[in-house]
Coordinates of C-alpha atoms in Angstrom, one line a residue:
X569 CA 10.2 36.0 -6.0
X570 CA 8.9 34.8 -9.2
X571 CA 4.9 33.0 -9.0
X572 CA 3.6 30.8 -11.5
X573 CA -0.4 30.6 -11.8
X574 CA -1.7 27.3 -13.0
X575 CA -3.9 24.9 -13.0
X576 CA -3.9 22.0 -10.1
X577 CA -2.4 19.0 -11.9
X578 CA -0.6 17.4 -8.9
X579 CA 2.2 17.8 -6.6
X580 CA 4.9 16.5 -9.8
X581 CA 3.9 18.9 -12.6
X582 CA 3.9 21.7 -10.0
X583 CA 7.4 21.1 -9.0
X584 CA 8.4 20.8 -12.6
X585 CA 6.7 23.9 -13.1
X586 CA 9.1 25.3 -10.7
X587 CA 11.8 24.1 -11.5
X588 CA 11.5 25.4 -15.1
X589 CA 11.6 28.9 -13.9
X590 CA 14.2 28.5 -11.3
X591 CA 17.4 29.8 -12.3
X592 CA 19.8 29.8 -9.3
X593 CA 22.6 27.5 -8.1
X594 CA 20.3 25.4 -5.4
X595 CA 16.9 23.8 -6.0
X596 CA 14.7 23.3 -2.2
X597 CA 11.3 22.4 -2.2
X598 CA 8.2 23.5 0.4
X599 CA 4.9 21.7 0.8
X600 CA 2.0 24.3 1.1
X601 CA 0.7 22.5 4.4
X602 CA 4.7 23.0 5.9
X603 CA 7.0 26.1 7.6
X604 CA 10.3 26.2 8.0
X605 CA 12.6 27.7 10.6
X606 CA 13.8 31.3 9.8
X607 CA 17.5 30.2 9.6
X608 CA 17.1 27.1 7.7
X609 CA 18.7 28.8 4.5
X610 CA 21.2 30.2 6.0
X611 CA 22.4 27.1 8.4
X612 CA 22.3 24.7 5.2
X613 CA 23.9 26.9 2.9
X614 CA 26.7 27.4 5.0
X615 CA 27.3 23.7 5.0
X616 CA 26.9 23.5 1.3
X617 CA 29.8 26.5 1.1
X618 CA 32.0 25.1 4.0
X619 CA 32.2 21.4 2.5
X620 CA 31.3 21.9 -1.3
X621 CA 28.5 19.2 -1.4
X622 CA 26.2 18.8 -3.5
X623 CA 23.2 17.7 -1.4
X624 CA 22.6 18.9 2.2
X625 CA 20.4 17.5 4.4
X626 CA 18.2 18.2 7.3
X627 CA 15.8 16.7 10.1
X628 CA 11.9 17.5 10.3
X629 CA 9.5 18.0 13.1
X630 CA 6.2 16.6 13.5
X631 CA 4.3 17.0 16.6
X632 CA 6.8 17.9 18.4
X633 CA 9.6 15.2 17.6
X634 CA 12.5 15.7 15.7
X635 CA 13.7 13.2 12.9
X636 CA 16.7 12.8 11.6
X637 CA 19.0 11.0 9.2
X638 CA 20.6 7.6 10.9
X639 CA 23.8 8.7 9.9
X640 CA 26.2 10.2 12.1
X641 CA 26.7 14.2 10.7
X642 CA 29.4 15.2 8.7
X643 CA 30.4 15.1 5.0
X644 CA 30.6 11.7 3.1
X645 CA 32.6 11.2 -0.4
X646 CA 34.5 8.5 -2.2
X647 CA 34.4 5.2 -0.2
X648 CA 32.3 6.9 2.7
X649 CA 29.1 7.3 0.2
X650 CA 28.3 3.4 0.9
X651 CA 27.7 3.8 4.4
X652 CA 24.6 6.2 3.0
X653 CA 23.9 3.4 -0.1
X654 CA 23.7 0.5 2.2
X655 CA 20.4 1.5 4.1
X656 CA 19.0 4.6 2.1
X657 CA 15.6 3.1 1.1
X658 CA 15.2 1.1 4.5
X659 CA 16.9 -0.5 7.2
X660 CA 15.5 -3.2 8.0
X661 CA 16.6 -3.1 11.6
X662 CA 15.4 0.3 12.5
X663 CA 12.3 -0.2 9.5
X664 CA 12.8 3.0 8.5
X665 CA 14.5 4.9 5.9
X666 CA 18.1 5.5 6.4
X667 CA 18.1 8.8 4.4
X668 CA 14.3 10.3 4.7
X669 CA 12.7 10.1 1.7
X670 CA 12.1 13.9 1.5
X671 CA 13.1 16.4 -1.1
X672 CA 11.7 19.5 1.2
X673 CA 14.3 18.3 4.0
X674 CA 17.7 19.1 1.5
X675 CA 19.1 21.7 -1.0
X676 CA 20.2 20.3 -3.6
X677 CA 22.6 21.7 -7.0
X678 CA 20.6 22.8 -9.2
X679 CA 22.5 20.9 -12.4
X680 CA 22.4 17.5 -10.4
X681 CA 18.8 18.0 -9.7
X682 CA 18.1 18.2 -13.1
X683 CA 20.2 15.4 -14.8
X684 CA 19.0 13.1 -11.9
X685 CA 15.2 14.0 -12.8
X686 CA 15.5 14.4 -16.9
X687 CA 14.1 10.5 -17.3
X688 CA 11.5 10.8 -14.8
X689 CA 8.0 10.5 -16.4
X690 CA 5.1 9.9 -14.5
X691 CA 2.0 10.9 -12.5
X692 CA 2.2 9.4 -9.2
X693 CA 0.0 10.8 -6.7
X694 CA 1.8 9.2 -4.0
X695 CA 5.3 8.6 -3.1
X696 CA 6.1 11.4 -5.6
X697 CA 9.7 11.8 -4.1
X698 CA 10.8 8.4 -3.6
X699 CA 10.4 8.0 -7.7
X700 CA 13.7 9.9 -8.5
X701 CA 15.5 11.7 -4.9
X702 CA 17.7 8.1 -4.4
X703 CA 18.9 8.5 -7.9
X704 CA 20.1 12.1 -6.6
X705 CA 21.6 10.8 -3.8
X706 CA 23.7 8.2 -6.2
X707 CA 24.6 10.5 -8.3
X708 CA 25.9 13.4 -5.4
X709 CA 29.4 13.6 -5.8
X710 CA 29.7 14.8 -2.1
X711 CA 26.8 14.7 0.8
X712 CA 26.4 16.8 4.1
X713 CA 24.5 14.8 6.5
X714 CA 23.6 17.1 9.3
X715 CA 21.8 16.6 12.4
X716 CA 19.9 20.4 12.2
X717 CA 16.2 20.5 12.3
X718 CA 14.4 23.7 10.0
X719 CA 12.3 21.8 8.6
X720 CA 8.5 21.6 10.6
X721 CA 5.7 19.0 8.5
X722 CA 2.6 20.1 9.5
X723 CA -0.1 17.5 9.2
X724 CA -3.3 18.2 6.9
X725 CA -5.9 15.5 7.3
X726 CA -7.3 17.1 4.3
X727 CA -3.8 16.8 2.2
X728 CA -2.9 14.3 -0.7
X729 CA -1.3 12.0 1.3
X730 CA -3.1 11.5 4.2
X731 CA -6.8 12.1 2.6
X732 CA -8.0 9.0 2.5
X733 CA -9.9 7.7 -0.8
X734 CA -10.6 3.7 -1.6
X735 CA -8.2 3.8 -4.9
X736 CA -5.1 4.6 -1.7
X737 CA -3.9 1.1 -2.1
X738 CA -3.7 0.7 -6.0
X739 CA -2.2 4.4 -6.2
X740 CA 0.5 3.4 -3.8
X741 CA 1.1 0.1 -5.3
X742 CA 1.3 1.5 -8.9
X743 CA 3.8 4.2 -7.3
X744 CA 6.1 1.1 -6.2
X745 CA 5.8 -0.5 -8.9
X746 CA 7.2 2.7 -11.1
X747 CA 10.0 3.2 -8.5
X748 CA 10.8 -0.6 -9.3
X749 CA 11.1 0.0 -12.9
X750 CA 12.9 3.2 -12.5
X751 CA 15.7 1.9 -10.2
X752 CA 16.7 -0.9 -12.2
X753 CA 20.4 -1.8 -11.9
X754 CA 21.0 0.9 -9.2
X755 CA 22.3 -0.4 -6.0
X756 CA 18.9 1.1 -4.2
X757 CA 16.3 -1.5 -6.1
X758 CA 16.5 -4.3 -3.8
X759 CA 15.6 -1.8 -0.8
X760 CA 12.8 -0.3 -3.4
X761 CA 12.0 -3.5 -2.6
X762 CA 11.7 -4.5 0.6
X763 CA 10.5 -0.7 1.4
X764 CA 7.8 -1.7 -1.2
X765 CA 6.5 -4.8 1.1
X766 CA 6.6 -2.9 4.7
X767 CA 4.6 0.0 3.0
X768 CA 2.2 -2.3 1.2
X769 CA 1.4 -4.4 4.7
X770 CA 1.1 -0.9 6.7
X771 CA -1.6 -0.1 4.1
X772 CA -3.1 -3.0 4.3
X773 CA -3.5 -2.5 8.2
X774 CA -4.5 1.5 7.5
X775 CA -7.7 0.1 5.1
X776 CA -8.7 -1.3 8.6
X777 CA -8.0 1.4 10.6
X778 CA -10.1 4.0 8.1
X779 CA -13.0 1.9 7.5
X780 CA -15.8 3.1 9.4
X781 CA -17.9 -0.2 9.2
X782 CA -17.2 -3.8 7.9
X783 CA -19.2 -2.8 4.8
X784 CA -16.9 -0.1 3.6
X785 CA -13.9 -2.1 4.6
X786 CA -15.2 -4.9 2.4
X787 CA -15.6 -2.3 -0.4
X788 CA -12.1 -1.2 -0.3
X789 CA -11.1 -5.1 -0.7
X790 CA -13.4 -5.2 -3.5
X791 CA -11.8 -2.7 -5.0
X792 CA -8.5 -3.5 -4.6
X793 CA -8.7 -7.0 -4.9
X794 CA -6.0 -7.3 -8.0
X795 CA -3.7 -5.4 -6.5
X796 CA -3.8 -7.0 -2.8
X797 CA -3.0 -9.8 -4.9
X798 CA -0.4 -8.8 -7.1
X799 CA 1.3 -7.1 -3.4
X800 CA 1.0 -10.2 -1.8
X801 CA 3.6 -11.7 -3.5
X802 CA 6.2 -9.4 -2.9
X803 CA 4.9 -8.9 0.8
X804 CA 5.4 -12.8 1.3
X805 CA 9.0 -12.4 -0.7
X806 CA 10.3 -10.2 2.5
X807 CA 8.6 -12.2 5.1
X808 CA 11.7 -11.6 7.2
X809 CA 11.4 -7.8 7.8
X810 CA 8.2 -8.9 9.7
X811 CA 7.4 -10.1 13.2
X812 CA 5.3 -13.4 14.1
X813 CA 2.0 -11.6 14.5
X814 CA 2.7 -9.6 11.4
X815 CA 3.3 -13.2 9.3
X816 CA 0.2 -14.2 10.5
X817 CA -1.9 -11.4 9.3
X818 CA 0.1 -11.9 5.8
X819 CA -1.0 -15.5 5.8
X820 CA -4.9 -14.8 6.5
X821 CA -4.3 -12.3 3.5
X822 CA -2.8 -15.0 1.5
X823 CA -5.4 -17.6 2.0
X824 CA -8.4 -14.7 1.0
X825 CA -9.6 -14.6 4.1
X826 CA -10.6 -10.9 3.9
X827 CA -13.5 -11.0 6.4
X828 CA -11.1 -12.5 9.3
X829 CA -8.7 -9.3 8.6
X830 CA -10.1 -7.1 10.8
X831 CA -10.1 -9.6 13.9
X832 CA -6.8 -10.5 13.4
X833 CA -5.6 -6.7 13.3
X834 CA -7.5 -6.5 16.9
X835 CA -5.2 -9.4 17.9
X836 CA -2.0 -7.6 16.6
X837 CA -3.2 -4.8 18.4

């Protein structure tokens, strides 16, 4: 066991810390607020040794449900690898991902870790995975999908991602909007996409939800103003992943009617 002391500059640079000192064959990641079952090593790595892949995957649990992959377990290669491309980023039937967007829920070869990470520059504070694991998952010359659930995500209301801070919405839109750039010419940008509007309109409905009074909701509009704008567009671009309520609350966005927001989340409700 090898422990690095350093300054907190972020969930990124501390992984890249990591990574730097690693040295074995398989790279696996941990968040601090997480656990993981006492044979998930074992069960995955016997995979990775039975089938030769290159990525493994498991399920999580959270609150006592398990979740999984869509995709039925077993090994994909060759041809077989589509079935994974096609719905990766999001399905837009299920509105989920089709692989969860997790580095902590896979082992992953070390060398394809690295060469599928070497161009990744950046400092997002959310979404941190999502800006280079699909780029792994293109460049895996074999995948294990299994249907085994090590992994358990323990919810801090006081963690990164769920903390919630008025600058939430920009962050996350400046996070898609890297992802966009970085998956250029990659069969997963167009779900970047799409992914990019359902995650933008759930925001949009959690500024309601964690404003305590009209006047703090109004404040996190203020503040985000540009970027609700600059969102908008793409939200209205993948109006079909959306219901007829949903559209409606886009189009009271659309028009700048901020202050009916709220009441019209009440009516979705």
């Amino acid at each position: 066991i090898r422990v690095l002391h350093k300054e907190n500059g972020g969930l990124s640079r501390a992984r890249n810390a990591g990574i730097s000192l690693a040295n074995g064959r398989w790279i696996m990641f941990i968040d601090s607020d997480d656990t993981i079952l006492s044979d998930f090593y074992q069960t995955l790595m016997a995979y990775a040794e039975e089938y030769d892949a290159d990525v493994i995957t498991s399920g999580f649990s959270i609150d006592g449900s398990d979740i999984v992959d869509i995709y039925t377990s077993g090994i994909y290669a060759g041809d077989s690898l589509k079935k994974i491309y096609s719905n990766m980023v999001f399905d837009e039937k299920k509105r989920r991902s089709g692989m969860l967007c997790s580095l902590c829920t896979k082992i992953i070869k070390r060398e394809l870790f690295l060469e599928s990470v070497k161009d990744y520059q950046s400092d997002m504070r959310l979404w941190e995975d999502l800006g280079y694991f699909y780029k792994i998952i293109l460049a895996a010359r074999k995948i294990y999908i299994s249907d085994y659930v090590g992994y358990i995500y323990r919810q801090n209301p006081n963690s990164t991602s769920h903390k919630y801070n008025v600058e939430r919405y920009t962050q996350t839109f400046d996070s898609f909007r890297y992802c966009l750039a970085a998956y250029k010419n990659t069969e997963a940008y167009t779900q970047i996409e799409i992914f990019a509007a359902y995650i933008l309109f759930l925001e949009l409905l959690t500024m309601v939800d964690r404003a305590e009074t009209y006047a703090q909701y109004k404040d996190f509009t203020d503040v985000n103003s540009i970027t609700i704008e600059k969102s908008l567009g793409c939200i209205r671009a993948n109006e079909r992943i959306f219901n007829k309520n949903e559209r409606h609350i886009i189009k009271i966005m659309e028009n700048g009617k901020y202050f009916t927001f709220p009441h019209a989340i009440e009516f979705l409700n």
